[in-house]
XYZ file of C-alpha atoms in Angstrom:
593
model
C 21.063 41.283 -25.792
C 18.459 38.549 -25.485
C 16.524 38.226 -22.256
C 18.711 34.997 -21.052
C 21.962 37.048 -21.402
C 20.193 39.991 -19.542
C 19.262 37.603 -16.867
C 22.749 36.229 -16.423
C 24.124 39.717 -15.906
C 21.981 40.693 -13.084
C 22.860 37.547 -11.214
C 26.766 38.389 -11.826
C 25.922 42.043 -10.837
C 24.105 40.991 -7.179
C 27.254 38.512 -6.814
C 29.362 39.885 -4.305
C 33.126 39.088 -4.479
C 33.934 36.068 -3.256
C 37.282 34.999 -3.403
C 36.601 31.275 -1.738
C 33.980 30.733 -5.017
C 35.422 28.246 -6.912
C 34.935 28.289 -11.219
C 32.941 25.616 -11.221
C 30.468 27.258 -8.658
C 30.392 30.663 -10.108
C 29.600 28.826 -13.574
C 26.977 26.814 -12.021
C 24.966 29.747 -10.618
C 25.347 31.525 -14.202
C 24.152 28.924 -15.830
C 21.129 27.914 -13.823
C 20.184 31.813 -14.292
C 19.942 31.261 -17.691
C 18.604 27.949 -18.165
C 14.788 27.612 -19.506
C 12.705 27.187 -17.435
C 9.510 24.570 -17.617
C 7.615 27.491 -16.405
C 5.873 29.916 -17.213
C 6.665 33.422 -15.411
C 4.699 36.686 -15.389
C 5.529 39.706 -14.837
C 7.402 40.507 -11.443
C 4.147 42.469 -9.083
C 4.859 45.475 -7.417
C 6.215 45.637 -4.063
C 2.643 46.792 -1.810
C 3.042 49.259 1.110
C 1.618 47.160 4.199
C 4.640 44.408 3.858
C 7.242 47.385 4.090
C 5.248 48.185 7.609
C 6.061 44.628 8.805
C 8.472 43.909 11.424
C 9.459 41.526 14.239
C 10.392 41.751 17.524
C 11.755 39.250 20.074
C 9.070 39.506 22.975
C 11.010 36.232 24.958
C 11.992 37.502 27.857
C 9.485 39.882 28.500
C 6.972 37.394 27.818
C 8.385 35.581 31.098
C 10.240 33.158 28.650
C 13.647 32.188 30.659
C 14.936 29.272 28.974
C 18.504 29.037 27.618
C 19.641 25.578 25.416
C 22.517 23.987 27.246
C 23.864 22.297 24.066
C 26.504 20.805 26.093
C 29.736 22.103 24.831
C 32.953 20.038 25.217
C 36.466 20.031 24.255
C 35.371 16.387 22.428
C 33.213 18.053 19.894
C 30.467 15.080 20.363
C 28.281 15.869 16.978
C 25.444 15.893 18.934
C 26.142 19.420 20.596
C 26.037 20.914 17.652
C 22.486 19.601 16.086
C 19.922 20.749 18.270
C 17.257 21.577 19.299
C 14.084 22.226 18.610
C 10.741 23.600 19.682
C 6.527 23.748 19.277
C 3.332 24.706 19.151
C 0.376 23.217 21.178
C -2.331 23.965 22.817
C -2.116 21.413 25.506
C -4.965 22.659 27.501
C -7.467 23.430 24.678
C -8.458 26.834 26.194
C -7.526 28.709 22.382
C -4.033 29.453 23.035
C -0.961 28.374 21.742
C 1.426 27.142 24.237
C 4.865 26.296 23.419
C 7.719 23.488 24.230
C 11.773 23.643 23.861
C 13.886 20.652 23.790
C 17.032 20.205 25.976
C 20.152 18.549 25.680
C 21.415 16.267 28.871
C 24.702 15.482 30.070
C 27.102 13.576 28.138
C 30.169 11.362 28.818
C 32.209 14.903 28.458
C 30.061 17.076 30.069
C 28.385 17.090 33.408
C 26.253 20.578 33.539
C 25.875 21.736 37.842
C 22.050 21.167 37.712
C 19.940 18.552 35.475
C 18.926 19.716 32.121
C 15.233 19.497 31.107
C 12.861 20.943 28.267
C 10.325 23.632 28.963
C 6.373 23.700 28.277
C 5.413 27.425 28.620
C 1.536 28.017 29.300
C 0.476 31.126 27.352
C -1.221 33.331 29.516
C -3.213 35.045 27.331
C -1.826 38.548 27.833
C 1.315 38.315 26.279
C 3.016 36.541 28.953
C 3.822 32.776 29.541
C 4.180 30.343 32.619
C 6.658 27.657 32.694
C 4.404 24.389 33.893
C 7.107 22.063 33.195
C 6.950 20.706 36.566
C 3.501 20.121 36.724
C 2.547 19.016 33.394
C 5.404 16.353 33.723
C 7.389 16.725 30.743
C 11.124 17.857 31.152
C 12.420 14.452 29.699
C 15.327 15.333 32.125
C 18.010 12.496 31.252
C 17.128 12.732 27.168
C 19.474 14.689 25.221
C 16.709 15.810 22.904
C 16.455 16.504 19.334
C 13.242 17.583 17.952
C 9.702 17.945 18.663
C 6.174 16.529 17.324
C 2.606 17.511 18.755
C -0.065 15.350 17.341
C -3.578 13.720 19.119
C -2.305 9.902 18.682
C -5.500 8.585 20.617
C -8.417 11.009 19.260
C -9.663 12.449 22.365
C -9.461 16.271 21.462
C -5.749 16.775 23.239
C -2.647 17.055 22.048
C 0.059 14.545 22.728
C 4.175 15.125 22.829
C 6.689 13.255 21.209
C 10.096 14.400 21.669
C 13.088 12.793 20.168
C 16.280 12.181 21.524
C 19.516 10.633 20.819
C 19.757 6.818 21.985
C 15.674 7.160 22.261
C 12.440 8.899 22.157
C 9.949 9.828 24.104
C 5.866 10.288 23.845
C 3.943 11.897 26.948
C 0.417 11.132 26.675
C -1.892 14.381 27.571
C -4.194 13.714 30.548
C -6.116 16.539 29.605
C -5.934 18.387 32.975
C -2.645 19.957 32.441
C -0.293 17.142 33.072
C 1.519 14.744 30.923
C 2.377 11.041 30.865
C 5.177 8.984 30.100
C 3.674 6.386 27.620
C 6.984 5.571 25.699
C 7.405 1.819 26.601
C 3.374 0.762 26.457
C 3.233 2.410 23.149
C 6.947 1.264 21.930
C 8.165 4.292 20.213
C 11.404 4.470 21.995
C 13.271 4.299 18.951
C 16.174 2.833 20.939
C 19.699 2.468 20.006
C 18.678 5.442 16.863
C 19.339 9.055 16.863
C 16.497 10.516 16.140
C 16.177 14.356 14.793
C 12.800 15.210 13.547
C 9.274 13.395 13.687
C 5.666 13.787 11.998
C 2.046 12.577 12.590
C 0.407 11.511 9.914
C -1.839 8.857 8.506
C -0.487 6.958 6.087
C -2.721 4.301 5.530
C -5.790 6.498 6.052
C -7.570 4.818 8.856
C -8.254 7.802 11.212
C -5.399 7.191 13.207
C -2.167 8.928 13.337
C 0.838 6.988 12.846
C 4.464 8.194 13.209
C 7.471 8.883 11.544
C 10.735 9.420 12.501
C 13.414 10.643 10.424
C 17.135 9.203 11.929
C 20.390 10.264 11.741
C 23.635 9.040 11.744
C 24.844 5.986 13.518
C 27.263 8.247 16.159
C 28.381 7.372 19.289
C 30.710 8.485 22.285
C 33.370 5.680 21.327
C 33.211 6.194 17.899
C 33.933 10.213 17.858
C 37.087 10.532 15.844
C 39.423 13.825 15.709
C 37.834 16.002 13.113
C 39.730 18.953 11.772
C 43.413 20.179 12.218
C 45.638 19.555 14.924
C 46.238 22.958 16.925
C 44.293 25.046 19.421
C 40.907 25.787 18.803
C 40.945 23.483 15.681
C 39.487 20.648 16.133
C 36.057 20.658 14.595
C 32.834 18.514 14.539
C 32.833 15.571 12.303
C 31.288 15.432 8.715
C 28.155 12.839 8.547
C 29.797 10.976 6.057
C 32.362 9.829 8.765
C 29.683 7.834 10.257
C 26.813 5.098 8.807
C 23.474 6.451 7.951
C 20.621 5.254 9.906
C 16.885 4.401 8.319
C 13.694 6.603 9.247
C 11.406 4.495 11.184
C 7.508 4.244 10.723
C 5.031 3.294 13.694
C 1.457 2.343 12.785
C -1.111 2.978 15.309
C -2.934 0.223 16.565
C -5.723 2.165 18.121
C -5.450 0.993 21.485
C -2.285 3.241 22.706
C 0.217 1.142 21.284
C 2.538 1.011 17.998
C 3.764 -1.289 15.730
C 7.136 -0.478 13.884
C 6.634 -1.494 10.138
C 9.669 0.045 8.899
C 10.829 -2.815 6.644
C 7.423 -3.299 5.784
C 6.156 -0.517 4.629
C 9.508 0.084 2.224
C 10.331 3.084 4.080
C 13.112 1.705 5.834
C 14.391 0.019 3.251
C 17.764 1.690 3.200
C 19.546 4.262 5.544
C 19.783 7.583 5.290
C 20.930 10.931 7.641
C 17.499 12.080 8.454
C 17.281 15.897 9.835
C 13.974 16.894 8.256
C 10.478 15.687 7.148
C 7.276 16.797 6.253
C 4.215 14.481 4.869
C 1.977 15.874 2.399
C 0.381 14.872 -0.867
C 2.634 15.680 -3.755
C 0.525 14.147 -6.457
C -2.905 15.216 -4.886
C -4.119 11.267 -4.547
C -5.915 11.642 -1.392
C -2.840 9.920 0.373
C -0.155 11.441 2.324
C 3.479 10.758 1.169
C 6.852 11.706 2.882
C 9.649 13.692 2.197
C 13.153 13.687 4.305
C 15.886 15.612 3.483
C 19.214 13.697 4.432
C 22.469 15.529 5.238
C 25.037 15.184 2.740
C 23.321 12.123 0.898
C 20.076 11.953 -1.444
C 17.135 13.112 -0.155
C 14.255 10.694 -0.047
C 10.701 11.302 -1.606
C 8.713 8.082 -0.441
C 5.216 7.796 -2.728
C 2.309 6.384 -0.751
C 1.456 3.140 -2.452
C -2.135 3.306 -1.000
C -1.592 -0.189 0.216
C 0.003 0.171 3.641
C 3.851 0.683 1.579
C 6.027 3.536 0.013
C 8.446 3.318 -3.013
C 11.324 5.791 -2.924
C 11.458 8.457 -6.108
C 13.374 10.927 -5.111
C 15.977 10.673 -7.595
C 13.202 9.937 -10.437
C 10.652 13.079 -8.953
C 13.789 15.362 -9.336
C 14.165 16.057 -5.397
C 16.527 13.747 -4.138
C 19.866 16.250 -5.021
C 20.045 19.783 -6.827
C 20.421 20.988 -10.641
C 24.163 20.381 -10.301
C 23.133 16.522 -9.647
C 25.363 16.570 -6.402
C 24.085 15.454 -2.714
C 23.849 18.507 -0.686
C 23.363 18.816 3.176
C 19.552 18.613 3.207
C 18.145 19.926 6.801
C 15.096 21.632 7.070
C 11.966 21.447 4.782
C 8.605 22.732 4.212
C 5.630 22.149 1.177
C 3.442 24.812 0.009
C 1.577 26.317 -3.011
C 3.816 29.766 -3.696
C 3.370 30.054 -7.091
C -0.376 29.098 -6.772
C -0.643 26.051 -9.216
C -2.521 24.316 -6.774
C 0.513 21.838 -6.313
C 2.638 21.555 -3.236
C 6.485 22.645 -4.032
C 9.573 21.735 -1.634
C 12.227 23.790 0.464
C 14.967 22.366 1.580
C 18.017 23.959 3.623
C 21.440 23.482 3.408
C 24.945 24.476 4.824
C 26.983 27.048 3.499
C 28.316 26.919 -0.010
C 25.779 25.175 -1.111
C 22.051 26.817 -2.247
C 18.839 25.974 -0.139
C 16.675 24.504 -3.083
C 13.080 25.274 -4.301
C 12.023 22.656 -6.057
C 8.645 23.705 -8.154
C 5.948 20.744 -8.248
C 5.515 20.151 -12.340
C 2.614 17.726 -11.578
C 2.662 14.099 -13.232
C 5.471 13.555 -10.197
C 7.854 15.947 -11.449
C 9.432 18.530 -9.700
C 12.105 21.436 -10.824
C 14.400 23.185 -9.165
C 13.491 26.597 -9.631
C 15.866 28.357 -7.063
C 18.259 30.757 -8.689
C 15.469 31.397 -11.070
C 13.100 32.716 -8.538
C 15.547 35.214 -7.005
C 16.307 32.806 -3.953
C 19.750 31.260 -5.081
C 22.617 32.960 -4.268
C 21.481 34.993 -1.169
C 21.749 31.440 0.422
C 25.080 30.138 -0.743
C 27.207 31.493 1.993
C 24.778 30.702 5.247
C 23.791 27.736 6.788
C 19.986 27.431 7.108
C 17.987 25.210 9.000
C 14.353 25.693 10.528
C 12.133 26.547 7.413
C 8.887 27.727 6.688
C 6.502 28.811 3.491
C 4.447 31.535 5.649
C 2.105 34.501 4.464
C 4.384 36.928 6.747
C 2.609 40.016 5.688
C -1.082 38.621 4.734
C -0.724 39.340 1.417
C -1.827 36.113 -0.309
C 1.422 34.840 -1.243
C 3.272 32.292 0.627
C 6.888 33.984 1.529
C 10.079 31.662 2.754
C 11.418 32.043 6.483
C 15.037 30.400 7.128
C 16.550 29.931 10.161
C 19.909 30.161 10.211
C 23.545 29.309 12.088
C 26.617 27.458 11.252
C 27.913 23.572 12.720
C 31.226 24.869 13.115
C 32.009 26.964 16.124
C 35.385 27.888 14.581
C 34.043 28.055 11.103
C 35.208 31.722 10.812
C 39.257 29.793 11.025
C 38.536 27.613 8.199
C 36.513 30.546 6.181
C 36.793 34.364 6.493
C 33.510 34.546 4.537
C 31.420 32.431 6.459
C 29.943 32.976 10.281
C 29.076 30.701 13.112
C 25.965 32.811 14.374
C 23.964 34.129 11.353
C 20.956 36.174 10.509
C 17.481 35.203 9.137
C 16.708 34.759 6.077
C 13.010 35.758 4.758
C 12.049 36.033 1.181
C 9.357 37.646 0.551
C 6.874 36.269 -2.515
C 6.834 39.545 -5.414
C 4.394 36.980 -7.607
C 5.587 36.420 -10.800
C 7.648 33.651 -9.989
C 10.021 35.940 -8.081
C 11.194 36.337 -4.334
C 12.985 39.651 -2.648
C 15.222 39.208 0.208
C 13.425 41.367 2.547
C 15.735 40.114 5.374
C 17.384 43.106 6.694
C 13.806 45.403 6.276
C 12.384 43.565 9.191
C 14.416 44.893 11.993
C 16.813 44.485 14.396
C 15.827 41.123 16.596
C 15.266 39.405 12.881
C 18.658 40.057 11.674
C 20.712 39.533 14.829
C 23.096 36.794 14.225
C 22.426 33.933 16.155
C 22.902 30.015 15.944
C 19.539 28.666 15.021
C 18.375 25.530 14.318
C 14.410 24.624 14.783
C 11.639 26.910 13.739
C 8.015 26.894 14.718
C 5.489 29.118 13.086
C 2.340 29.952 14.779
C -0.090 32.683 15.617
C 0.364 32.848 19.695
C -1.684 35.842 19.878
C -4.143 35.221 17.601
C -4.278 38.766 16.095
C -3.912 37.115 12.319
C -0.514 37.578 11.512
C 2.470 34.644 11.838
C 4.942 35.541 14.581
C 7.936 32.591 14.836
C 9.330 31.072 17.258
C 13.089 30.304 17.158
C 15.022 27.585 19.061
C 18.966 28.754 19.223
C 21.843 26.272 19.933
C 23.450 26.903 23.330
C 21.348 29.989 23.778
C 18.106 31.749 24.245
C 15.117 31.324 22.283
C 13.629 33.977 20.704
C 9.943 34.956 19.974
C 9.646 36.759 17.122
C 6.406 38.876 17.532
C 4.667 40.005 13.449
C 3.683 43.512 14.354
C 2.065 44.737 11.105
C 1.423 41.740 9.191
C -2.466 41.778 9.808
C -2.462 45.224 8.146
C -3.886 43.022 5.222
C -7.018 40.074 5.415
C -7.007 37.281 6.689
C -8.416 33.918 7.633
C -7.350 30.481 10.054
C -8.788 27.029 10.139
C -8.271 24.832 12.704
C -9.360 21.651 10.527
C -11.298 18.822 13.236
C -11.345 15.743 11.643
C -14.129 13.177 12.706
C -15.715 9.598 11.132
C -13.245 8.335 9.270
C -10.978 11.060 9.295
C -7.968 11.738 12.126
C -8.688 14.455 14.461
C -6.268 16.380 13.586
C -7.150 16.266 9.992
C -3.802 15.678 8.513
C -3.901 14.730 5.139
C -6.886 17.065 4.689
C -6.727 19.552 1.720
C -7.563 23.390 1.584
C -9.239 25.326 -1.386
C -9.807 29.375 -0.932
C -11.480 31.368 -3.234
C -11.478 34.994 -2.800
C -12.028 37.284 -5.662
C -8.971 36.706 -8.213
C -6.821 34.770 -5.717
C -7.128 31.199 -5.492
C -5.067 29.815 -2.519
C -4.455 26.186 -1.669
C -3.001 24.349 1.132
C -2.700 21.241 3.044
C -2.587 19.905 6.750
C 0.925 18.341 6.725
C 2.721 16.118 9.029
C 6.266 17.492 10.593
C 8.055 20.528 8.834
C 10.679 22.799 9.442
C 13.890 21.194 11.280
C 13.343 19.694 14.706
C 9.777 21.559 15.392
C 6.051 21.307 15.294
C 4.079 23.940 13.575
C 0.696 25.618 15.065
C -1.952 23.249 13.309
C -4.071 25.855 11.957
C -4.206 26.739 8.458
C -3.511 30.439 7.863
C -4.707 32.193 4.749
C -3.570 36.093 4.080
C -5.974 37.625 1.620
C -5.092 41.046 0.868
C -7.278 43.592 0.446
C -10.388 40.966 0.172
C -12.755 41.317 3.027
C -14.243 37.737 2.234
C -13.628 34.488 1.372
C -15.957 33.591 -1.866
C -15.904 29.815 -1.331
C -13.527 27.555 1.197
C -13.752 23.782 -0.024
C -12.155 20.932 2.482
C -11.379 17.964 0.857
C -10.960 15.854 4.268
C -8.761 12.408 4.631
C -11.992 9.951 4.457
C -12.786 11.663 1.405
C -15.498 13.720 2.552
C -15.844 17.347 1.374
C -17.078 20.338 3.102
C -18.172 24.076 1.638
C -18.411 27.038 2.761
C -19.296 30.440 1.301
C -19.274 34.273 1.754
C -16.874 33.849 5.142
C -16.096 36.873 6.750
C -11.875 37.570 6.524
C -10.231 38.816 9.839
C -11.066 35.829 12.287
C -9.991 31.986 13.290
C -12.478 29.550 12.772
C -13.083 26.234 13.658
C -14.565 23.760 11.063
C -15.543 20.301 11.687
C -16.375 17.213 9.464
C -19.680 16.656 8.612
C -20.698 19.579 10.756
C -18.974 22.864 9.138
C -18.421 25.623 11.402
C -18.759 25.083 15.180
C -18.281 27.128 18.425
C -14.809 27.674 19.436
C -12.581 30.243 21.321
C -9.791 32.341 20.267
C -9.105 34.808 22.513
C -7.169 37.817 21.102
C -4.005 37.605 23.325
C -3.486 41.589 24.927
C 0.305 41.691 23.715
């Protein structure tokens, strides 16, 4: 047989039976097996020993972490109980440790919970406990029945500021920089009023040091207009599909430098037509120095704007090859990431989806082209009956590959009536990067707290104790977080960058671009805007290196378009590197966990 048949036969043979897959589907998957690809693909690497040592464990609640999402379940099935929340990474009081925040829902028309409902910022301690200073810091956004969360330093001052979005609104707390928090929404007019917003991003688009904000909306749903969804009968009725409702378009706010915002949607083209909005990340596809934006929309086209470089954005998404799958058919686009797996030195996409559907990969061709690679590089099927949201490309076991986390949980909570296949809580996904072009589902080999089922949604990935490994923090619908501790992953190299951004440059460097040398790896990466599903990332840039004690050569490319080098750097520690300065002083401290 010739090497496409072979390959079409060991797809069928992983296939487990599924009665509910249709012809069509089964053909579809087949044939994307075998199709060429535009690629080229060495051989598959050897599995190495430290990964197989890797595991996580849920160190929430004996961290001190008490929080439980009220998603504020009713017998109306309002869609917005089923689509949050999500949570974050910041280090609000600058002392080296990563803090983190969870959004809340609120009361609703059909549901009035016994006390007021209110996010949660959790000081980390620094001995692998954390303090909830809600209170104090001043930023429960009690009332706001919040989506997602974005951590970015709006007014350059060193600090990181909150912007949490909400359904109806938004709001942005400005950090005061002694532990508290205020409420800046109206002055800066980012409400986003009358919009349901889902996800956000800092990022400067037009490259004047500032960051500016966007905001990717969701469907126009309301109270009056929620419609019976599903069959008539107990414990039927179900949530309604998006397409029942009007898209809505993502909104842009430019930063005017003195604390407030313009909104330049319509402007700037990328409002220009409506969409359901769940996901974005900003990077630079096409490596022009200028940051462009991706959204992936739920059950509609996702959108790929291109940075015009002139304060606008032209959609490609259709003409870049990301805006639906290889079967040319909108899928339910939710959460999203861009990285450099494959190492061309291009950024790629990830995109989740619901069940019975695939969560793409789309491989960066350069020239604006993308492919989607997915059932070719081992991820395809293992996705087709879950629902994924939160996403991540992370270096889970330090290896110098960039692996793919999913976060996963049904909409439906009676899905299991409608399908016997298919589960309302679900398990984790993580596929692990073999090289070669090739991913292993390593899912159920990194024990028990990864693979219990739960309903996720956002996904935050971050370094909280600052040992060099990528531990994840997961925001489940109506239920406990978890904090998913890496114990083993620093059994390999490693370096982090916290990128500071000065001149003409944002602080928080986004936009800024990553090259590491060390010995015959070559990694790249970028400091992106948003990602995931509903969550904000830690900011520093994490680098697993294997068995290489050093880094050879680490260039920054930063956003003004200066450049920065540095040699012969030590692996194993977080460093802090500043424009026009290099390295500078700056605290990590190893959290006693």
């Amino acid at each position: 047989m010739n090497g496409e048949t072979d390959s079409t036969l060991s797809l069928l043979d992983s296939v487990p039976f599924d009665r509910n897959l249709t012809r069509r589907q089964l053909l579809y998957l087949l044939g994307a097996a075998a199709a060429p690809s535009r690629l080229w693909w060495p051989a598959r690497a050897e599995r190495d020993t430290a990964a197989s040592r890797v595991r996580f464990v849920d160190v929430a609640r004996h961290s001190g972490i008490t929080f439980r999402h009220d998603n504020a379940a009713s017998p109306e099935k309002f869609l917005i109980e089923t689509m949050g929340a999500g949570c974050g990474w910041l280090d609000y009081d600058q002392n080296g440790l990563f803090d983190l925040y969870l959004a809340q829902s609120a009361a609703t028309p059909a549901y009035q919970p016994a006390h007021p409902l209110r996010g949660a910022l959790y000081r980390n301690n620094g001995d692998g406990t954390f303090t909830d200073v809600t209170e104090r810091a001043g930023v429960g956004a009690e009332g706001l029945f919040a989506m997602g969360v974005a951590v970015g330093d709006f007014d350059n001052d060193g600090y990181p500021d909150l912007y949490v979005c909400g359904y109806g609104r938004s709001r942005l707390f400005h950090n005061n920089r002694d532990g508290t928090f205020t409420d800046v929404t109206e002055r800066a007019g980012v409400a986003n009023a009358g919009r349901w917003a889902s996800s956000a991003a800092w990022f400067d688009y037009n490259n004047d040091g500032l960051l500016d904000l966007v905001v990717a909306n969701y469907v126009d749903w309301s109270p009056r207009r929620n419609f019976y969804c599903g069959d008539r009968g107990p414990g039927l009725r179900s949530y309604c599909h998006p397409d029942d409702f009007n898209g809505t378009p993502p909104a842009l706010y430019r930063n005017n430098g003195d604390g407030t915002f313009t909104e330049v949607s319509a402007a700037s083209g990328l409002g220009a037509k409506p969409g359901n909005g769940l996901g974005v990340v900003t990077f630079d596809y096409d490596d022009d120095g200028w940051q462009d934006v991706f959204i992936a929309n739920d059950s509609m086209a996702n959108f790929l704007f291109h940075n015009n470089r002139d304060g606008t954005f032209t959609e490609l998404g259709y003409l870049a090859g990301v805006a639906v799958g290889m079967n040319g058919e909108p899928e339910a686009g939710m959460g999203v990431d861009a990285g450099d797996p494959f190492g061309t030195g291009r950024m790629d996409l990830v995109v989740t989806h619901l069940d019975n559907q695939l969560a793409r990969l789309y491989a960066n061709q350069g020239g604006g082209l993308f492919d989607d690679v997915t059932v070719r590089c081992g991820i395809g099927y293992a996705t087709f009956l879950m629902s994924e949201f939160g996403t991540r490309f992370m270096d889970y076991d330090n290896d110098g590959r960039l692996d793919v986390f999913m976060a996963c949980g049904h909409v439906l909570d009676n899905i299991a009536r409608y399908k016997s296949n298919v589960r309302y809580a679900e398990p984790k996904l993580m596929f692990r990067n073999a090289g070669g072009g090739r991913f292993d589902n390593v899912s159920g080999e990194l024990g028990g707290d990864f693979s219990l089922p739960c309903v996720s949604r956002g996904a935050a990935v971050g370094d909280f104790d600052n040992d060099g490994d990528l531990d994840i923090l997961v925001s489940n619908n109506g239920g406990a977080p978890q904090l998913l501790r890496n114990d083993g992953g620093n059994a390999n190299h490693w370096l982090e960058l916290l990128l500071i951004g000065a001149g003409k440059s944002n602080r928080d460097a986004v936009g800024a671009r990553v090259r590491v040398e060390a010995g015959d790896r070559v990694l790249t990466d970028q400091r992106k805007g948003g990602m995931s599903y509903q969550s904000a990332q830690d900011p520093r840039l994490h680098f697993g290196l294997g068995a290489r004690a050093a880094a050879d050569r680490i260039e920054i490319r930063w956003p003004s378009g200066g450049r920065t080098e540095l040699r012969n750097v030590k692996a194993d520690q977080i460093l802090a590197v500043e424009e026009g300065k290099g390295i500078v002083p700056r605290r990590f401290p190893r959290a006693a966990t």
